[in-house]
mmCIF file of C-alpha atoms in Angstrom:
data_model
loop_
_atom_site.group_PDB
_atom_site.id
_atom_site.type_symbol
_atom_site.label_atom_id
_atom_site.label_comp_id
_atom_site.label_asym_id
_atom_site.label_seq_id
_atom_site.Cartn_x
_atom_site.Cartn_y
_atom_site.Cartn_z
ATOM 1 C CA TYR A 1 106.127 27.435 46.065
ATOM 2 C CA GLY A 2 103.512 27.964 43.202
ATOM 3 C CA CYS A 3 102.494 23.963 44.378
ATOM 4 C CA HIS A 4 103.240 23.675 47.749
ATOM 5 C CA ALA A 5 101.169 26.974 49.077
ATOM 6 C CA ALA A 6 98.195 26.579 50.426
ATOM 7 C CA ASP A 7 96.368 27.393 48.113
ATOM 8 C CA GLY A 8 98.560 25.554 45.601
ATOM 9 C CA ILE A 9 97.849 22.214 43.629
ATOM 10 C CA ALA A 10 99.687 20.230 46.427
ATOM 11 C CA GLN A 11 98.026 21.681 49.287
ATOM 12 C CA SER A 12 96.615 18.497 50.454
ATOM 13 C CA THR A 13 100.216 17.269 51.027
ATOM 14 C CA ARG A 14 102.639 17.287 54.288
ATOM 15 C CA MET A 15 105.191 19.867 52.276
ATOM 16 C CA VAL A 16 102.699 23.093 52.856
ATOM 17 C CA PHE A 17 104.898 26.400 52.668
ATOM 18 C CA ASP A 18 103.655 29.454 54.062
ATOM 19 C CA ALA A 19 105.890 32.890 52.472
ATOM 20 C CA ASP A 20 105.916 34.228 56.090
ATOM 21 C CA ASP A 21 107.205 31.683 57.909
ATOM 22 C CA MET A 22 110.666 29.981 57.148
ATOM 23 C CA LEU A 23 111.076 28.077 60.483
ATOM 24 C CA GLN A 24 107.935 26.802 58.811
ATOM 25 C CA ASN A 25 108.624 26.330 55.792
ATOM 26 C CA LEU A 26 112.135 23.991 56.870
ATOM 27 C CA ARG A 27 110.302 21.991 59.215
ATOM 28 C CA ALA A 28 107.867 20.896 56.309
ATOM 29 C CA ALA A 29 110.600 20.165 53.981
ATOM 30 C CA SER A 30 112.056 18.077 56.957
ATOM 31 C CA ALA A 31 109.079 15.962 56.964
ATOM 32 C CA VAL A 32 109.722 14.780 53.999
ATOM 33 C CA SER A 33 112.976 14.453 53.383
ATOM 34 C CA ASP A 34 112.655 10.960 52.436
ATOM 35 C CA LEU A 35 110.965 12.191 49.232
ATOM 36 C CA LEU A 36 112.945 15.175 48.774
ATOM 37 C CA LEU A 37 115.412 13.265 46.275
ATOM 38 C CA VAL A 38 113.002 11.303 44.220
ATOM 39 C CA LYS A 39 110.151 13.274 44.258
ATOM 40 C CA PRO A 40 111.569 16.745 42.308
ATOM 41 C CA THR A 41 113.849 14.408 40.262
ATOM 42 C CA GLY A 42 111.229 12.442 38.731
ATOM 43 C CA LEU A 43 112.718 8.900 40.561
ATOM 44 C CA ASP A 44 109.306 8.310 42.344
ATOM 45 C CA ALA A 45 107.996 4.906 41.605
ATOM 46 C CA VAL A 46 104.131 7.123 41.277
ATOM 47 C CA GLY A 47 106.088 10.017 39.991
ATOM 48 C CA HIS A 48 105.753 13.781 40.505
ATOM 49 C CA GLY A 49 102.807 16.094 40.027
ATOM 50 C CA GLY A 50 104.896 18.857 39.296
ATOM 51 C CA GLY A 51 106.990 17.081 36.757
ATOM 52 C CA THR A 52 110.524 16.209 36.855
ATOM 53 C CA LEU A 53 112.561 19.715 38.305
ATOM 54 C CA VAL A 54 116.047 18.500 39.225
ATOM 55 C CA TRP A 55 118.358 16.313 37.589
ATOM 56 C CA PRO A 56 121.102 13.962 38.688
ATOM 57 C CA ASP A 57 125.033 15.365 38.044
ATOM 58 C CA THR A 58 123.563 19.165 38.232
ATOM 59 C CA ASP A 59 124.662 21.671 41.154
ATOM 60 C CA ALA A 60 120.462 21.959 42.054
ATOM 61 C CA TRP A 61 120.760 17.723 43.210
ATOM 62 C CA ASP A 62 124.290 18.350 44.702
ATOM 63 C CA ALA A 63 122.658 20.952 46.818
ATOM 64 C CA LEU A 64 119.206 19.357 47.641
ATOM 65 C CA SER A 65 121.777 16.062 48.169
ATOM 66 C CA PHE A 66 123.683 17.878 50.863
ATOM 67 C CA TRP A 67 120.715 19.898 52.492
ATOM 68 C CA VAL A 68 118.543 16.210 53.178
ATOM 69 C CA ASP A 69 121.808 14.100 54.525
ATOM 70 C CA TRP A 70 122.585 17.355 56.752
ATOM 71 C CA SER A 71 119.236 17.879 58.033
ATOM 72 C CA THR A 72 118.504 14.074 59.376
ATOM 73 C CA GLY A 73 122.009 14.328 60.814
ATOM 74 C CA ILE A 74 123.506 12.885 58.069
ATOM 75 C CA CYS A 75 127.218 14.986 57.144
ATOM 76 C CA ASP A 76 130.107 14.379 55.037
ATOM 77 C CA ALA A 77 133.177 15.988 57.103
ATOM 78 C CA THR A 78 134.917 17.554 54.203
ATOM 79 C CA GLU A 79 132.232 19.885 53.133
ATOM 80 C CA ASP A 80 133.125 23.100 54.310
ATOM 81 C CA ALA A 81 129.299 23.893 55.944
ATOM 82 C CA CYS A 82 129.731 20.320 57.945
ATOM 83 C CA THR A 83 132.555 21.745 59.662
ATOM 84 C CA ASP A 84 132.619 23.580 63.325
ATOM 85 C CA ASP A 85 135.318 26.313 62.477
ATOM 86 C CA PRO A 86 134.309 29.344 64.468
ATOM 87 C CA ILE A 87 132.062 32.215 62.100
ATOM 88 C CA PRO A 88 133.763 35.808 61.967
ATOM 89 C CA ARG A 89 133.048 38.306 65.079
ATOM 90 C CA ARG A 90 130.529 40.650 64.371
ATOM 91 C CA LEU A 91 127.857 42.346 64.754
ATOM 92 C CA TRP A 92 124.383 41.806 63.569
ATOM 93 C CA ARG A 93 121.780 44.397 62.881
ATOM 94 C CA LEU A 94 118.511 43.688 63.533
ATOM 95 C CA ASP A 95 116.106 42.816 60.687
ATOM 96 C CA HIS A 96 113.344 45.478 60.003
ATOM 97 C CA THR A 97 110.730 42.361 61.113
ATOM 98 C CA GLN A 98 113.016 41.988 63.785
ATOM 99 C CA TYR A 99 112.750 45.933 64.595
ATOM 100 C CA GLU A 100 109.209 45.942 65.157
ATOM 101 C CA ARG A 101 108.728 42.957 67.503
ATOM 102 C CA THR A 102 111.624 43.696 69.590
ATOM 103 C CA VAL A 103 109.948 47.437 69.689
ATOM 104 C CA LEU A 104 106.514 45.733 70.598
ATOM 105 C CA ASP A 105 108.307 43.564 73.183
ATOM 106 C CA LEU A 106 110.199 46.577 74.771
ATOM 107 C CA LEU A 107 107.824 49.601 74.436
ATOM 108 C CA GLY A 108 104.629 47.982 74.315
ATOM 109 C CA VAL A 109 104.160 50.238 71.192
ATOM 110 C CA SER A 110 102.485 48.207 68.234
ATOM 111 C CA THR A 111 104.052 49.348 64.610
ATOM 112 C CA ASP A 112 104.614 48.987 60.835
ATOM 113 C CA TYR A 113 107.777 51.199 60.824
ATOM 114 C CA GLY A 114 109.699 47.933 59.261
ATOM 115 C CA ASN A 115 107.387 48.628 56.498
ATOM 116 C CA HIS A 116 108.693 52.047 55.258
ATOM 117 C CA LEU A 117 111.946 51.493 56.504
ATOM 118 C CA ALA A 118 115.000 51.982 53.594
ATOM 119 C CA PRO A 119 114.431 48.021 52.187
ATOM 120 C CA ASP A 120 117.362 45.306 53.360
ATOM 121 C CA THR A 121 119.368 44.231 50.493
ATOM 122 C CA ALA A 122 118.819 40.190 49.893
ATOM 123 C CA VAL A 123 121.753 37.829 49.654
ATOM 124 C CA ASP A 124 120.294 34.358 48.145
ATOM 125 C CA GLY A 125 117.351 35.133 49.121
ATOM 126 C CA TYR A 126 117.630 36.160 52.194
ATOM 127 C CA ARG A 127 117.059 39.575 54.171
ATOM 128 C CA ASN A 128 118.839 39.312 57.295
ATOM 129 C CA ASP A 129 122.912 38.688 55.697
ATOM 130 C CA ALA A 130 125.020 40.321 58.261
ATOM 131 C CA GLU A 131 127.102 41.715 56.121
ATOM 132 C CA ALA A 132 124.376 43.218 54.285
ATOM 133 C CA LEU A 133 122.649 44.871 57.111
ATOM 134 C CA VAL A 134 124.186 47.658 57.415
ATOM 135 C CA VAL A 135 122.951 51.374 57.977
ATOM 136 C CA SER A 136 122.787 53.939 55.335
ATOM 137 C CA GLY A 137 122.762 57.824 55.909
ATOM 138 C CA LEU A 138 119.289 57.441 54.898
ATOM 139 C CA LEU A 139 118.577 55.197 57.288
ATOM 140 C CA ALA A 140 119.824 56.484 59.627
ATOM 141 C CA ASP A 141 117.638 59.407 59.420
ATOM 142 C CA GLN A 142 114.676 56.486 59.335
ATOM 143 C CA TYR A 143 115.958 55.395 62.386
ATOM 144 C CA ARG A 144 116.240 58.452 64.063
ATOM 145 C CA ASN A 145 112.477 60.023 63.242
ATOM 146 C CA ALA A 146 111.312 56.258 64.138
ATOM 147 C CA ALA A 147 112.992 56.606 67.779
ATOM 148 C CA GLU A 148 111.483 60.338 68.399
ATOM 149 C CA ASP A 149 108.610 59.121 66.958
ATOM 150 C CA LEU A 150 108.027 55.795 69.391
ATOM 151 C CA ALA A 151 109.596 57.442 73.074
ATOM 152 C CA SER A 152 106.671 60.535 72.616
ATOM 153 C CA VAL A 153 103.974 57.575 72.452
ATOM 154 C CA ALA A 154 105.353 54.930 74.793
ATOM 155 C CA ASP A 155 104.192 55.344 78.081
ATOM 156 C CA ILE A 156 107.318 56.205 80.489
ATOM 157 C CA ALA A 157 105.082 56.252 83.584
ATOM 158 C CA GLY A 158 103.961 53.053 82.860
ATOM 159 C CA MET A 159 107.908 51.146 82.900
ATOM 160 C CA LEU A 160 108.959 52.866 85.809
ATOM 161 C CA THR A 161 109.409 50.886 89.101
ATOM 162 C CA CYS A 162 110.584 54.091 91.361
ATOM 163 C CA THR A 163 108.285 57.289 92.847
ATOM 164 C CA PRO A 164 109.960 60.223 91.040
ATOM 165 C CA SER A 165 109.378 62.478 94.298
ATOM 166 C CA ASP A 166 111.334 66.101 95.231
ATOM 167 C CA GLY A 167 114.789 64.820 95.947
ATOM 168 C CA GLN A 168 114.163 61.726 94.357
ATOM 169 C CA MET A 169 114.307 62.185 90.653
ATOM 170 C CA THR A 170 117.409 62.149 89.797
ATOM 171 C CA GLN A 171 118.240 58.118 91.421
ATOM 172 C CA CYS A 172 114.651 57.475 90.057
ATOM 173 C CA ALA A 173 115.669 58.621 86.177
ATOM 174 C CA ALA A 174 119.071 56.516 86.836
ATOM 175 C CA THR A 175 117.093 53.918 88.144
ATOM 176 C CA PHE A 176 114.711 53.895 84.818
ATOM 177 C CA ILE A 177 117.913 53.934 83.083
ATOM 178 C CA GLU A 178 119.460 51.305 84.121
ATOM 179 C CA ASP A 179 116.404 48.629 83.977
ATOM 180 C CA PHE A 180 115.694 50.028 80.706
ATOM 181 C CA GLY A 181 118.921 50.216 78.842
ATOM 182 C CA SER A 182 119.794 46.780 80.448
ATOM 183 C CA ARG A 183 116.786 45.142 78.069
ATOM 184 C CA ALA A 184 116.863 47.627 75.677
ATOM 185 C CA PHE A 185 120.478 46.401 74.643
ATOM 186 C CA ARG A 186 120.004 43.070 76.421
ATOM 187 C CA ARG A 187 122.878 43.130 78.782
ATOM 188 C CA PRO A 188 124.053 45.108 81.592
ATOM 189 C CA ILE A 189 124.369 48.634 81.135
ATOM 190 C CA ALA A 190 127.403 49.790 82.206
ATOM 191 C CA ALA A 191 127.838 52.639 85.007
ATOM 192 C CA GLY A 192 129.470 55.199 82.421
ATOM 193 C CA GLU A 193 126.525 54.651 80.050
ATOM 194 C CA ILE A 194 124.018 55.744 82.805
ATOM 195 C CA GLU A 195 126.282 58.758 83.443
ATOM 196 C CA THR A 196 126.044 59.467 79.684
ATOM 197 C CA TYR A 197 122.532 59.141 79.605
ATOM 198 C CA LEU A 198 121.741 60.584 83.138
ATOM 199 C CA ASP A 199 123.299 63.737 82.014
ATOM 200 C CA LEU A 200 120.977 63.967 78.748
ATOM 201 C CA TRP A 201 118.116 63.685 81.058
ATOM 202 C CA ALA A 202 119.072 66.010 83.469
ATOM 203 C CA ALA A 203 119.747 68.826 80.798
ATOM 204 C CA ILE A 204 116.425 68.240 78.924
ATOM 205 C CA ALA A 205 114.713 67.657 82.944
ATOM 206 C CA GLU A 206 115.765 71.029 83.910
ATOM 207 C CA GLU A 207 114.118 73.265 81.699
ATOM 208 C CA ASP A 208 111.339 70.980 80.571
ATOM 209 C CA GLY A 209 110.629 67.733 83.699
ATOM 210 C CA PHE A 210 111.401 64.904 84.652
ATOM 211 C CA PHE A 211 108.839 62.747 81.943
ATOM 212 C CA GLU A 212 109.981 64.620 79.279
ATOM 213 C CA GLY A 213 113.943 64.080 80.141
ATOM 214 C CA LEU A 214 113.060 60.315 80.029
ATOM 215 C CA ARG A 215 111.035 60.558 76.811
ATOM 216 C CA TRP A 216 114.520 61.561 74.962
ATOM 217 C CA VAL A 217 116.400 59.138 76.671
ATOM 218 C CA VAL A 218 114.619 56.096 75.203
ATOM 219 C CA ALA A 219 114.702 58.032 71.843
ATOM 220 C CA GLY A 220 118.439 57.986 72.600
ATOM 221 C CA MET A 221 118.574 54.963 73.441
ATOM 222 C CA LEU A 222 116.509 53.121 70.357
ATOM 223 C CA GLN A 223 119.632 54.865 67.714
ATOM 224 C CA SER A 224 122.008 53.236 69.782
ATOM 225 C CA PRO A 225 124.177 50.606 67.997
ATOM 226 C CA HIS A 226 123.461 48.311 71.479
ATOM 227 C CA PHE A 227 120.041 48.170 70.509
ATOM 228 C CA LEU A 228 119.864 48.486 66.542
ATOM 229 C CA TYR A 229 122.586 45.471 66.481
ATOM 230 C CA ARG A 230 123.135 42.323 68.744
ATOM 231 C CA SER A 231 126.117 40.825 69.289
ATOM 232 C CA GLU A 232 128.362 38.438 68.316
ATOM 233 C CA LEU A 233 131.718 39.533 69.687
ATOM 234 C CA GLY A 234 132.188 36.895 72.919
ATOM 235 C CA THR A 235 135.480 37.191 74.812
ATOM 236 C CA ALA A 236 138.915 35.823 74.881
ATOM 237 C CA ALA A 237 139.535 32.513 76.255
ATOM 238 C CA ALA A 238 142.990 31.001 77.327
ATOM 239 C CA ASP A 239 143.808 29.701 74.271
ATOM 240 C CA GLY A 240 143.203 32.825 72.080
ATOM 241 C CA ALA A 241 139.385 31.377 70.948
ATOM 242 C CA PHE A 242 136.470 33.637 71.798
ATOM 243 C CA ALA A 243 133.123 32.716 73.192
ATOM 244 C CA LEU A 244 129.719 33.993 72.802
ATOM 245 C CA THR A 245 128.465 35.469 76.339
ATOM 246 C CA ASP A 246 125.235 34.345 78.413
ATOM 247 C CA TRP A 247 124.071 37.621 77.459
ATOM 248 C CA GLU A 248 124.176 37.133 74.049
ATOM 249 C CA ILE A 249 123.311 33.771 73.409
ATOM 250 C CA ALA A 250 119.968 34.463 75.118
ATOM 251 C CA SER A 251 119.974 36.977 72.225
ATOM 252 C CA GLU A 252 121.074 34.060 69.423
ATOM 253 C CA LEU A 253 118.516 31.908 70.847
ATOM 254 C CA SER A 254 115.519 34.952 71.407
ATOM 255 C CA TYR A 255 116.510 35.998 68.008
ATOM 256 C CA LEU A 256 116.914 32.492 66.817
ATOM 257 C CA LEU A 257 113.194 30.904 67.481
ATOM 258 C CA TRP A 258 111.447 34.040 68.236
ATOM 259 C CA GLY A 259 112.917 36.752 66.123
ATOM 260 C CA THR A 260 112.805 39.263 68.913
ATOM 261 C CA MET A 261 114.595 40.507 72.088
ATOM 262 C CA PRO A 262 114.792 37.793 75.441
ATOM 263 C CA ASP A 263 112.351 37.508 77.411
ATOM 264 C CA ASP A 264 112.331 37.487 81.695
ATOM 265 C CA ALA A 265 113.617 34.139 81.805
ATOM 266 C CA LEU A 266 116.383 34.586 79.051
ATOM 267 C CA PHE A 267 117.395 37.213 80.727
ATOM 268 C CA GLU A 268 117.611 36.052 84.340
ATOM 269 C CA ALA A 269 119.606 32.566 83.228
ATOM 270 C CA ALA A 270 122.051 35.071 80.823
ATOM 271 C CA ALA A 271 122.451 36.926 84.723
ATOM 272 C CA ALA A 272 122.990 33.602 86.165
ATOM 273 C CA GLY A 273 125.590 32.529 84.022
ATOM 274 C CA ALA A 274 122.954 29.621 83.359
ATOM 275 C CA LEU A 275 123.839 29.621 79.227
ATOM 276 C CA ASN A 276 126.515 28.577 78.748
ATOM 277 C CA THR A 277 126.430 24.364 78.509
ATOM 278 C CA PRO A 278 124.540 22.176 75.729
ATOM 279 C CA ASP A 279 122.072 21.208 78.419
ATOM 280 C CA GLN A 280 121.367 25.026 79.983
ATOM 281 C CA ILE A 281 120.725 25.377 76.337
ATOM 282 C CA GLY A 282 118.988 23.136 75.560
ATOM 283 C CA ALA A 283 115.801 23.557 78.300
ATOM 284 C CA HIS A 284 115.327 26.651 77.031
ATOM 285 C CA VAL A 285 114.830 25.736 73.081
ATOM 286 C CA ASP A 286 111.837 22.819 74.949
ATOM 287 C CA ARG A 287 110.647 25.623 76.306
ATOM 288 C CA MET A 288 110.595 27.862 73.635
#
């Protein structure tokens, strides 16, 4: 990175890295995959400005060789990384950058809370390892404080699709809970969940008013594991295997490519059951 950064000595080459954009870095490296095994290994006829960094018959050579083959579509089926074995079913907590971006898209509130949350543990240089993304006691407290702060500044009225007139307040609150909850949880909110949050709203609204009740509903949802985690649990098929739901696939795509929650087009496709074939998924990838 010291050489191939925007201000490094290799800034004029085709491989220039950005410390904050891993996807761009992968594209930059893939674009010169024909050189990755000869430049840093000193095998290129014209040499390498950075000298020899990787030697044959080493683990680094094997790793680089595998990555070059994999990125160009060549894969040795004997390699574990090349198999199509299913990954573990799991819940995957949003990392701090995903948290900030999701809050912005969900509430329209720009925040730098991610910079103040307890730092995530890095595993092999990455901070999005599912097993490392746990919620400690400290992080739970920080999520609670952030949720209450965010709910206090979010424009609840602007998110309403109904009018809380006399005699219609409970129904309007239920409508808000269903609409907002489905977006916050990135899947349809269940009837029992609506009832739970409606009870919370009613307990507060009785003393403090309609909108104050909804603010605490928002604060509660922002602390829910259904907001803080994205699901990779799937549903069971007849053969006993599990497949991701359309809603889970929508989140897979949005957090992989954008680092944030699905947009309206992905939500609509998931609701229509139109995210479960390679062609359907590929069309959204191209769009995104």
